[in-house]
Short mmCIF file of C-alpha atoms and ligand atoms in Angstrom, two decimals:
data_model
loop_
_atom_site.label_atom_id
_atom_site.label_comp_id
_atom_site.label_asym_id
_atom_site.label_seq_id
_atom_site.Cartn_x
_atom_site.Cartn_y
_atom_site.Cartn_z
CA UNK C 9 129.04 101.91 96.37
CA UNK C 10 128.65 101.32 100.15
CA UNK C 11 125.75 99.63 101.94
CA UNK C 12 124.40 100.64 105.35
CA UNK C 13 122.10 98.80 107.75
CA UNK C 14 118.56 100.10 108.26
CA UNK C 15 119.24 99.84 112.00
CA UNK C 16 122.45 101.87 111.92
CA UNK C 17 124.50 99.76 114.29
CA UNK C 18 126.50 97.66 111.83
CA UNK C 19 129.48 98.95 109.82
CA UNK C 20 128.91 99.88 106.17
CA UNK C 21 129.99 97.19 103.68
CA UNK C 22 130.94 97.08 99.99
CA UNK C 23 129.08 95.55 97.06
CA UNK C 24 130.65 92.07 97.20
CA UNK C 25 129.94 91.72 100.91
CA UNK C 26 126.35 92.84 100.24
CA UNK C 27 126.01 90.11 97.58
CA UNK C 28 126.80 87.44 100.18
CA UNK C 29 125.04 89.07 103.14
CA UNK C 30 121.76 88.15 104.77
CA UNK C 31 120.64 90.20 107.76
CA UNK C 32 123.14 92.78 109.04
CA UNK C 33 124.68 91.89 112.44
CA UNK C 34 122.40 94.49 114.12
CA UNK C 35 119.30 92.73 112.72
CA UNK C 36 118.74 95.35 109.99
CA UNK C 37 118.73 95.08 106.20
CA UNK C 38 121.43 96.50 103.94
CA UNK C 39 120.53 99.38 101.63
CA UNK C 40 122.74 101.59 99.40
CA UNK C 41 124.16 104.62 101.17
CA UNK C 42 122.80 106.82 98.34
CA UNK C 43 120.59 106.07 95.31
CA UNK C 44 122.38 105.96 91.98
CA UNK C 45 120.49 107.76 89.18
CA UNK C 46 120.05 107.54 85.44
CA UNK C 47 119.37 110.63 83.33
CA UNK C 48 116.28 110.66 81.09
CA UNK C 49 118.57 110.27 78.08
CA UNK C 50 120.16 107.16 79.60
CA UNK C 51 116.72 105.66 80.32
CA UNK C 52 115.50 106.48 76.81
CA UNK C 53 118.56 104.69 75.42
CA UNK C 54 117.38 101.40 77.02
CA UNK C 55 114.68 101.26 74.35
CA UNK C 56 115.21 98.27 72.07
CA UNK C 57 118.29 97.04 73.98
CA UNK C 58 118.58 93.34 74.88
CA UNK C 59 117.44 92.57 78.43
CA UNK C 60 120.93 91.47 79.50
CA UNK C 61 122.35 94.89 78.56
CA UNK C 62 119.77 96.79 80.61
CA UNK C 63 120.39 94.38 83.49
CA UNK C 64 124.13 95.04 83.36
CA UNK C 65 123.51 98.82 83.33
CA UNK C 66 121.10 98.74 86.28
CA UNK C 67 123.01 96.23 88.43
CA UNK C 68 126.26 97.96 87.46
CA UNK C 69 125.06 101.13 89.20
CA UNK C 70 125.01 99.17 92.46
CA UNK C 71 128.40 97.57 91.93
CA UNK C 72 130.15 100.82 91.02
CA UNK C 73 133.89 100.29 90.49
CA UNK C 74 133.76 96.84 92.08
CA UNK C 75 133.20 95.07 88.77
CA UNK C 76 134.39 95.64 85.22
CA UNK C 77 131.31 96.44 83.03
CA UNK C 78 132.23 93.88 80.35
CA UNK C 79 132.50 91.16 82.98
CA UNK C 80 129.09 92.01 84.45
CA UNK C 81 127.58 92.01 80.96
CA UNK C 82 129.01 88.53 80.33
CA UNK C 83 127.34 87.39 83.56
CA UNK C 84 123.91 88.88 82.75
CA UNK C 85 124.07 87.42 79.23
CA UNK C 86 124.74 83.96 80.62
CA UNK C 87 122.07 84.34 83.35
CA UNK C 88 119.30 85.43 80.98
CA UNK C 89 120.20 82.94 78.27
CA UNK C 90 118.53 80.40 80.59
CA UNK C 91 115.17 82.06 79.80
CA UNK C 92 113.11 80.61 76.98
CA UNK C 93 111.63 83.90 75.71
CA UNK C 94 113.90 86.11 73.57
CA UNK C 95 112.67 89.22 75.41
CA UNK C 96 113.35 87.46 78.77
CA UNK C 97 110.47 89.31 80.48
CA UNK C 98 108.01 90.15 77.66
CA UNK C 99 105.18 92.68 77.97
CA UNK C 100 101.80 91.68 76.58
CA UNK C 101 98.66 93.82 76.26
CA UNK C 102 95.79 92.14 78.10
CA UNK C 103 93.13 94.88 78.04
CA UNK C 104 93.29 98.45 76.70
CA UNK C 105 96.18 100.13 78.52
CA UNK C 106 96.57 97.14 80.89
CA UNK C 107 99.67 95.03 80.31
CA UNK C 108 101.07 91.78 81.67
CA UNK C 109 104.79 91.67 82.43
CA UNK C 110 105.59 87.95 82.15
CA UNK C 111 108.34 87.08 84.62
CA UNK C 112 107.99 83.29 84.42
CA UNK C 113 110.00 82.25 81.36
CA UNK C 114 112.98 81.09 83.46
CA UNK C 115 113.97 77.50 84.23
CA UNK C 116 111.57 76.98 87.18
CA UNK C 117 108.64 79.01 85.83
CA UNK C 118 108.40 81.66 88.55
CA UNK C 119 109.81 85.17 88.83
CA UNK C 120 112.34 84.03 91.47
CA UNK C 121 114.51 82.83 88.56
CA UNK C 122 115.11 86.40 87.35
CA UNK C 123 117.08 87.29 90.46
CA UNK C 124 118.43 83.84 91.37
CA UNK C 125 120.12 83.24 88.00
CA UNK C 126 122.26 86.37 88.28
CA UNK C 127 122.74 85.97 92.05
CA UNK C 128 124.39 82.56 91.57
CA UNK C 129 126.85 84.07 89.09
CA UNK C 130 127.65 86.99 91.42
CA UNK C 131 128.11 84.51 94.29
CA UNK C 132 130.53 82.49 92.22
CA UNK C 133 132.70 85.53 91.57
CA UNK C 134 132.56 86.75 95.18
CA UNK C 135 133.45 83.31 96.56
CA UNK C 136 136.34 82.79 94.17
CA UNK C 137 137.76 86.22 95.09
CA UNK C 138 137.51 85.42 98.79
CA UNK C 139 138.55 81.76 98.47
CA UNK C 140 135.43 80.71 100.37
CA UNK C 141 133.29 77.61 100.08
CA UNK C 142 129.75 78.11 101.36
CA UNK C 143 126.80 75.96 102.25
CA UNK C 144 123.50 77.65 101.37
CA UNK C 145 120.54 76.60 103.48
CA UNK C 146 116.97 77.64 102.73
CA UNK C 147 113.45 76.71 103.76
CA UNK C 148 110.89 76.90 100.98
CA UNK C 149 107.14 76.84 100.61
CA UNK C 150 107.66 76.15 96.92
CA UNK C 151 109.17 78.60 94.42
CA UNK C 152 112.33 79.88 96.10
CA UNK C 153 113.76 76.37 96.60
CA UNK C 154 113.44 75.36 92.96
CA UNK C 155 114.87 78.64 91.65
CA UNK C 156 117.81 78.44 94.08
CA UNK C 157 118.59 74.78 93.30
CA UNK C 158 118.43 75.42 89.57
CA UNK C 159 120.73 78.46 89.87
CA UNK C 160 123.33 76.90 92.20
CA UNK C 161 123.40 73.29 90.98
CA UNK C 162 126.87 72.25 89.92
CA UNK C 163 128.51 75.34 91.51
CA UNK C 164 132.15 74.63 92.38
CA UNK C 165 132.26 76.66 95.59
CA UNK C 166 128.76 76.40 97.02
CA UNK C 167 126.55 73.56 98.19
CA UNK C 168 122.83 74.01 98.63
CA UNK C 169 120.46 72.31 101.02
CA UNK C 170 116.70 72.92 100.84
CA UNK C 171 114.16 72.11 103.53
CA UNK C 172 110.55 71.72 102.39
CA UNK C 173 107.44 70.50 104.20
CA UNK C 174 106.82 66.88 103.24
CA UNK C 175 103.67 66.48 101.17
CA UNK C 176 102.71 70.18 101.31
CA UNK C 177 104.20 71.50 98.08
CA UNK C 178 103.06 70.70 94.57
CA UNK C 179 104.68 67.85 92.64
CA UNK C 180 105.98 70.24 89.98
CA UNK C 181 107.55 72.42 92.66
CA UNK C 182 109.18 69.39 94.33
CA UNK C 183 110.51 67.94 91.10
CA UNK C 184 112.30 71.18 90.18
CA UNK C 185 114.35 70.69 93.37
CA UNK C 186 114.82 66.93 93.50
CA UNK C 187 115.71 65.90 89.93
CA UNK C 188 119.01 67.73 89.29
CA UNK C 189 121.19 64.68 90.08
CA UNK C 190 123.96 67.06 91.27
CA UNK C 191 126.19 66.18 94.22
CA UNK C 192 126.16 69.75 95.56
CA UNK C 193 122.37 69.71 96.05
CA UNK C 194 120.58 68.17 99.04
CA UNK C 195 116.83 68.12 99.58
CA UNK C 196 115.18 67.34 102.88
CA UNK C 197 111.47 66.67 103.19
CA UNK C 198 110.73 67.73 106.75
CA UNK C 199 107.87 65.95 108.46
CA UNK C 200 106.17 69.15 109.50
CA UNK C 201 104.96 72.51 108.19
CA UNK C 202 106.77 75.31 106.36
CA UNK C 203 107.00 77.12 109.70
CA UNK C 204 108.80 74.09 111.17
CA UNK C 205 111.30 74.23 108.29
CA UNK C 206 111.89 77.92 108.87
CA UNK C 207 112.33 77.46 112.61
CA UNK C 208 114.97 74.78 111.98
CA UNK C 209 116.83 77.05 109.52
CA UNK C 210 116.80 79.91 112.05
CA UNK C 211 118.08 77.52 114.71
CA UNK C 212 120.95 76.48 112.41
CA UNK C 213 121.95 80.10 111.70
CA UNK C 214 121.93 80.80 115.45
CA UNK C 215 124.12 77.77 116.30
CA UNK C 216 127.68 79.12 116.80
CA UNK C 217 129.30 75.67 117.10
CA UNK C 218 127.70 74.57 113.83
CA UNK C 219 128.74 77.78 112.08
CA UNK C 220 132.35 77.23 113.16
CA UNK C 221 132.51 74.07 111.09
CA UNK C 222 130.08 74.93 108.27
CA UNK C 223 130.27 78.33 106.46
CA UNK C 224 126.51 78.98 106.19
CA UNK C 225 124.75 81.38 103.85
CA UNK C 226 121.15 82.25 102.94
CA UNK C 227 119.66 83.45 99.65
CA UNK C 228 116.27 84.71 100.82
CA UNK C 229 114.45 87.75 99.50
CA UNK C 230 116.22 90.28 101.76
CA UNK C 231 119.43 89.76 99.76
CA UNK C 232 120.34 93.10 98.17
CA UNK C 233 121.49 91.66 94.83
CA UNK C 234 118.09 90.02 94.39
CA UNK C 235 116.35 93.39 94.82
CA UNK C 236 118.74 95.10 92.39
CA UNK C 237 118.09 92.39 89.77
CA UNK C 238 114.34 92.86 90.14
CA UNK C 239 114.56 96.62 89.48
CA UNK C 240 115.65 95.78 85.92
CA UNK C 241 112.26 94.68 84.53
CA UNK C 242 110.58 97.85 85.81
CA UNK C 243 112.92 99.69 83.44
CA UNK C 244 112.51 97.38 80.43
CA UNK C 245 108.70 97.31 80.69
CA UNK C 246 108.25 101.03 81.37
CA UNK C 247 110.54 101.98 78.50
CA UNK C 248 108.60 99.65 76.18
CA UNK C 249 105.48 101.68 77.09
CA UNK C 250 106.98 105.12 76.54
CA UNK C 251 109.07 105.99 79.60
CA UNK C 252 110.84 108.28 80.37
CA UNK C 253 108.54 110.50 78.28
CA UNK C 254 105.45 108.96 79.80
CA UNK C 255 104.57 107.82 83.34
CA UNK C 256 103.74 104.18 84.02
CA UNK C 257 102.02 102.47 86.97
CA UNK C 258 102.48 98.93 88.31
CA UNK C 259 100.50 96.33 90.24
CA UNK C 260 102.64 93.81 92.13
CA UNK C 261 101.45 90.53 93.69
CA UNK C 262 103.10 90.81 97.09
CA UNK C 263 104.32 88.59 99.92
CA UNK C 264 107.68 89.59 101.35
CA UNK C 265 107.60 93.03 99.61
CA UNK C 266 110.88 92.38 97.75
CA UNK C 267 109.44 92.73 94.27
CA UNK C 268 107.40 95.84 95.12
CA UNK C 269 110.41 97.44 96.83
CA UNK C 270 112.42 96.88 93.65
CA UNK C 271 109.89 99.20 91.96
CA UNK C 272 110.65 101.87 94.56
CA UNK C 273 114.33 101.41 93.77
CA UNK C 274 113.68 101.90 90.04
CA UNK C 275 111.80 105.11 90.85
CA UNK C 276 114.68 106.41 92.98
CA UNK C 277 116.98 105.70 90.04
CA UNK C 278 114.94 108.06 87.88
CA UNK C 279 112.19 105.93 86.31
CA UNK C 280 108.91 107.93 86.16
CA UNK C 281 106.58 105.55 88.03
CA UNK C 282 103.25 107.07 89.02
CA UNK C 283 101.85 104.42 91.38
CA UNK C 284 102.81 100.97 92.63
CA UNK C 285 99.82 99.03 93.93
CA UNK C 286 100.70 96.26 96.34
CA UNK C 287 98.20 93.45 95.72
CA UNK C 288 97.92 90.80 98.43
CA UNK C 289 95.74 87.77 99.01
CA UNK C 290 93.91 87.54 102.35
CA UNK C 291 97.35 87.67 104.06
CA UNK C 292 97.15 91.42 103.66
CA UNK C 293 99.68 92.86 106.14
CA UNK C 294 101.35 95.20 103.63
CA UNK C 295 98.17 96.35 101.89
CA UNK C 296 96.65 97.07 105.31
CA UNK C 297 99.74 98.97 106.50
CA UNK C 298 99.56 101.33 103.53
CA UNK C 299 95.78 101.74 103.80
CA UNK C 300 95.54 102.15 107.59
CA UNK C 301 98.98 103.26 108.80
CA UNK C 302 99.33 100.33 111.17
CA UNK C 303 101.76 97.48 110.49
CA UNK C 304 100.40 94.49 112.39
CA UNK C 305 100.50 90.80 111.61
CA UNK C 306 97.58 88.39 111.62
CA UNK C 307 97.49 84.58 111.50
CA UNK C 308 98.76 83.08 108.24
CA UNK C 309 95.94 81.68 106.11
CA UNK C 310 96.57 79.06 103.43
CA UNK C 311 95.43 80.32 100.01
CA UNK C 312 95.66 79.26 96.36
CA UNK C 313 98.51 81.79 95.95
CA UNK C 314 100.87 80.20 98.53
CA UNK C 315 103.97 82.25 97.64
CA UNK C 316 102.18 85.21 99.22
CA UNK C 317 101.02 83.45 102.41
CA UNK C 318 103.24 85.61 104.60
CA UNK C 319 102.50 87.73 107.64
CA UNK C 320 105.90 89.36 108.10
CA UNK C 321 106.99 91.24 104.97
CA UNK C 322 110.74 91.45 105.68
CA UNK C 323 111.55 94.04 103.01
CA UNK C 324 108.99 96.51 104.40
CA UNK C 325 111.72 97.61 106.84
CA UNK C 326 113.64 99.09 103.91
CA UNK C 327 110.68 101.26 102.86
CA UNK C 328 110.08 102.32 106.46
CA UNK C 329 113.74 103.41 106.75
CA UNK C 330 113.33 105.55 103.64
CA UNK C 331 109.97 106.93 104.80
CA UNK C 332 111.35 108.13 108.16
CA UNK C 333 114.12 110.03 106.36
CA UNK C 334 116.69 107.26 106.92
CA UNK C 335 116.42 107.61 110.70
CA UNK C 336 118.11 104.31 111.67
CA UNK C 337 117.39 104.68 115.40
CA UNK C 338 113.65 105.14 114.71
CA UNK C 339 113.67 102.15 112.32
CA UNK C 340 115.48 99.93 114.83
CA UNK C 341 113.03 100.86 117.58
CA UNK C 342 109.99 100.27 115.38
CA UNK C 343 111.05 96.84 114.10
CA UNK C 344 112.36 95.62 117.45
CA UNK C 345 108.98 96.59 118.90
CA UNK C 346 107.18 94.83 116.04
CA UNK C 347 109.16 91.62 116.65
CA UNK C 348 108.45 91.40 120.38
CA UNK C 349 106.74 88.06 120.99
CA UNK C 350 103.70 89.45 122.80
CA UNK C 351 103.18 92.51 120.60
CA UNK C 352 99.81 91.88 118.98
CA UNK C 353 99.20 95.59 118.23
CA UNK C 354 102.02 95.96 115.72
CA UNK C 355 103.47 99.42 115.14
CA UNK C 356 102.01 102.74 114.01
CA UNK C 357 103.64 104.34 110.99
CA UNK C 358 104.28 108.04 111.81
CA UNK C 359 101.97 110.34 109.78
CA UNK C 360 104.72 111.94 107.66
CA UNK C 361 106.20 108.53 106.91
CA UNK C 362 102.79 107.22 105.89
CA UNK C 363 102.29 110.24 103.62
CA UNK C 364 105.68 109.51 102.05
CA UNK C 365 104.70 105.87 101.38
CA UNK C 366 101.32 106.86 99.92
CA UNK C 367 102.93 109.22 97.42
CA UNK C 368 104.03 106.12 95.50
CA UNK C 369 102.27 103.09 97.00
CA UNK C 370 98.66 101.97 97.29
CA UNK C 371 97.42 98.67 98.73
CA UNK C 372 94.61 96.28 97.83
CA UNK C 373 93.73 92.77 98.97
CA UNK C 374 91.85 90.13 97.02
CA UNK C 375 90.04 87.15 98.56
CA UNK C 376 89.91 83.54 97.40
CA UNK C 377 86.57 83.76 95.56
CA UNK C 378 87.70 86.88 93.67
CA UNK C 379 90.97 85.17 92.74
CA UNK C 380 89.20 82.14 91.24
CA UNK C 381 86.71 84.41 89.51
CA UNK C 382 89.55 86.42 87.98
CA UNK C 383 91.26 83.31 86.56
CA UNK C 384 87.98 82.32 84.87
CA UNK C 385 87.13 85.84 83.73
CA UNK C 386 90.55 86.56 82.22
CA UNK C 387 90.42 83.29 80.29
CA UNK C 388 86.93 84.08 79.00
CA UNK C 389 87.69 87.72 78.08
CA UNK C 390 91.23 87.42 76.73
CA UNK C 391 92.06 83.74 76.15
CA UNK C 392 94.98 83.95 78.62
CA UNK C 393 95.43 81.29 81.29
CA UNK C 394 96.88 82.98 84.37
CA UNK C 395 98.17 81.66 87.69
CA UNK C 396 96.51 82.60 91.01
CA UNK C 397 99.25 85.09 92.06
CA UNK C 398 98.82 86.99 88.81
CA UNK C 399 95.03 86.80 89.20
CA UNK C 400 95.26 88.64 92.54
CA UNK C 401 97.08 91.49 90.82
CA UNK C 402 94.77 91.61 87.78
CA UNK C 403 91.76 91.92 90.08
CA UNK C 404 93.43 94.87 91.83
CA UNK C 405 94.28 96.37 88.42
CA UNK C 406 90.62 96.17 87.37
CA UNK C 407 89.62 98.26 90.38
CA UNK C 408 92.25 100.87 89.51
CA UNK C 409 91.13 101.04 85.90
CA UNK C 410 87.51 101.48 86.98
CA UNK C 411 88.64 104.92 88.21
CA UNK C 412 91.35 105.90 85.74
CA UNK C 413 92.60 104.44 82.48
CA UNK C 414 94.90 107.27 81.41
CA UNK C 415 98.20 105.86 82.75
CA UNK C 416 99.54 102.58 81.30
CA UNK C 417 99.16 99.93 83.98
CA UNK C 418 101.59 97.00 84.15
CA UNK C 419 100.66 93.87 86.13
CA UNK C 420 103.59 91.71 87.19
CA UNK C 421 102.83 88.10 86.26
CA UNK C 422 104.96 86.14 88.73
CA UNK C 423 104.32 82.47 87.94
CA UNK C 424 103.44 80.23 85.01
CA UNK C 425 99.92 78.76 85.40
CA UNK C 426 101.30 75.21 84.98
CA UNK C 427 102.94 75.60 88.39
CA UNK C 428 99.50 75.79 90.01
CA UNK C 429 97.38 73.39 87.93
CA UNK C 430 94.84 72.56 90.66
CA UNK C 431 93.85 76.19 91.25
CA UNK C 432 93.57 76.86 87.52
CA UNK C 433 91.56 73.69 86.90
CA UNK C 434 89.14 74.44 89.71
CA UNK C 435 88.64 78.07 88.70
CA UNK C 436 88.48 77.79 84.93
CA UNK C 437 88.09 74.10 84.08
CA UNK C 438 91.22 73.98 81.94
CA UNK C 439 94.51 72.14 82.34
CA UNK C 440 97.47 74.53 81.95
CA UNK C 441 100.17 72.95 79.81
CA UNK C 442 103.78 72.72 80.99
CA UNK C 443 106.13 74.64 78.69
CA UNK C 444 108.45 72.51 76.57
CA UNK C 445 111.47 73.24 78.77
CA UNK C 446 109.76 71.56 81.74
CA UNK C 447 108.39 68.58 79.87
CA UNK C 448 109.96 65.34 81.07
CA UNK C 449 110.20 66.58 84.65
CA UNK C 450 107.67 63.96 85.72
CA UNK C 451 109.82 61.01 84.63
CA UNK C 452 113.21 62.11 86.01
CA UNK C 453 114.60 60.34 89.08
CA UNK C 454 114.11 62.19 92.34
CA UNK C 455 116.65 62.34 95.16
CA UNK C 456 115.60 63.54 98.59
CA UNK C 457 115.59 62.38 102.19
CA UNK C 458 112.88 62.50 104.81
CA UNK C 459 113.70 63.75 108.30
CA UNK C 460 111.61 64.49 111.39
CA UNK C 461 110.95 68.16 112.23
CA UNK C 462 113.86 68.09 114.63
CA UNK C 463 116.73 70.60 114.49
CA UNK C 464 119.36 68.16 115.77
CA UNK C 465 118.53 65.57 113.13
CA UNK C 466 118.69 68.18 110.36
CA UNK C 467 121.97 69.60 111.72
CA UNK C 468 123.56 66.14 111.74
CA UNK C 469 122.42 65.70 108.13
CA UNK C 470 123.87 69.11 107.21
CA UNK C 471 127.26 68.34 108.81
CA UNK C 472 127.44 65.14 106.85
CA UNK C 473 126.45 66.88 103.60
CA UNK C 474 129.02 69.66 104.18
CA UNK C 475 131.77 67.15 104.97
CA UNK C 476 132.02 68.37 108.55
CA UNK C 477 130.64 65.37 110.39
C1 PLP X 3 107.72 85.02 95.81
C2 PLP X 3 106.49 85.20 95.00
C3 PLP X 3 105.67 86.35 95.14
C4 PLP X 3 105.90 87.40 96.20
O1 PLP X 3 107.06 88.19 95.98
P1 PLP X 3 107.64 89.09 97.16
O2 PLP X 3 108.90 89.67 96.61
O3 PLP X 3 107.91 88.12 98.30
O4 PLP X 3 106.63 90.10 97.53
C5 PLP X 3 104.58 86.47 94.29
N1 PLP X 3 104.29 85.52 93.37
C6 PLP X 3 105.04 84.42 93.21
C7 PLP X 3 104.64 83.40 92.21
C8 PLP X 3 106.18 84.20 94.01
O5 PLP X 3 106.92 83.09 93.86
#
């Protein structure tokens, strides 16, 4: 299997290079040269199989001959043994024909674990084969950092350094990153905002002298292996509800559009998905693009669902590339135009491309009052305590079901409510309990350093951490 850039000006690469790759050198995102497919009989055979087996089958389609199936299966078994639920990502009926797909039973209680756990194992194999030793650097507004630290802690050929905004993430989120006690993990509390953290990370990746002495890598949501790993639970949940003999629809709480794009991937692989509704909070760039045909950013607003407080949905470029018939020149032009500093008008999606997107995708945005109301209402009606990201999607699902209840509707539940206790308490007056696996987190010793929001200071820290001072 080969991977091409959405902007067409970078050479195609193989699976193992795609595992380690961030942006392509031409600024595009890697995508498979052609979509692998399952037959209906193959999809039907997923029924009743352990999650790790379906994961190996789906991810294996993207690795092709580059990995021995038994070896991949050993990796997915190990990755998903870190989840506390035997089904890994269980499906639960919430209302008639409306189901919750619980993606938060991993070690850091958010869906980022599903991809990060297998990514770390794929990294390990790729790095050993290439004899490389990497330093992973990431900025986090909360969930990605914890999932990445948990997945890469103790790795023999990768170090990981996380930058987070000092005092602006929840204590639970911080403790998942700072209590590992591992020498290959460094945490830096930056005295600034999440944007400051991200700007420093970008500065580091653009610093040629630094990159000559430190082999840098990123694990953000544009990574192809993460997308492939997220396609898996579309298969397991749809098959549990009758696919391939029956169509299923999904509602996805969306920020960077990685999770929703994974649904598109599952559809291309043969899964009969009727509709994917992209549910956003008031940071509604993707929902608006699908509704209006114009992709234009606004100012980021802080909400109670912070993992979706994003105004540039990086993975949207992959859908655009598909929607313009894989015209790389058109994609490059559109996204270079979008990124121009003084472009406040965004870009128009060509009519045929918009029609293509709307065949599968719909968009809906949910405001703060509706989100709180949904947390309270779901508790009252069903007894389930849900987190604010999931609440956004359930509200969107309610609107869909007001029109049509004939197709099974699956809502992706992306975080455990105990990760966002303040929002849940304020909305519903209850205190979500931490699952057993996370109990004790509050008494472990934390290790992190505080640095000013200054790229040079952080770079000096990184050189020291990477042994390149
Ligand atoms: C990251 C995240 C999302 C958004 O996922 P994208 O792939 O960026 O669209 C939604 N909910 C939670 C809890 C998250 O951590």
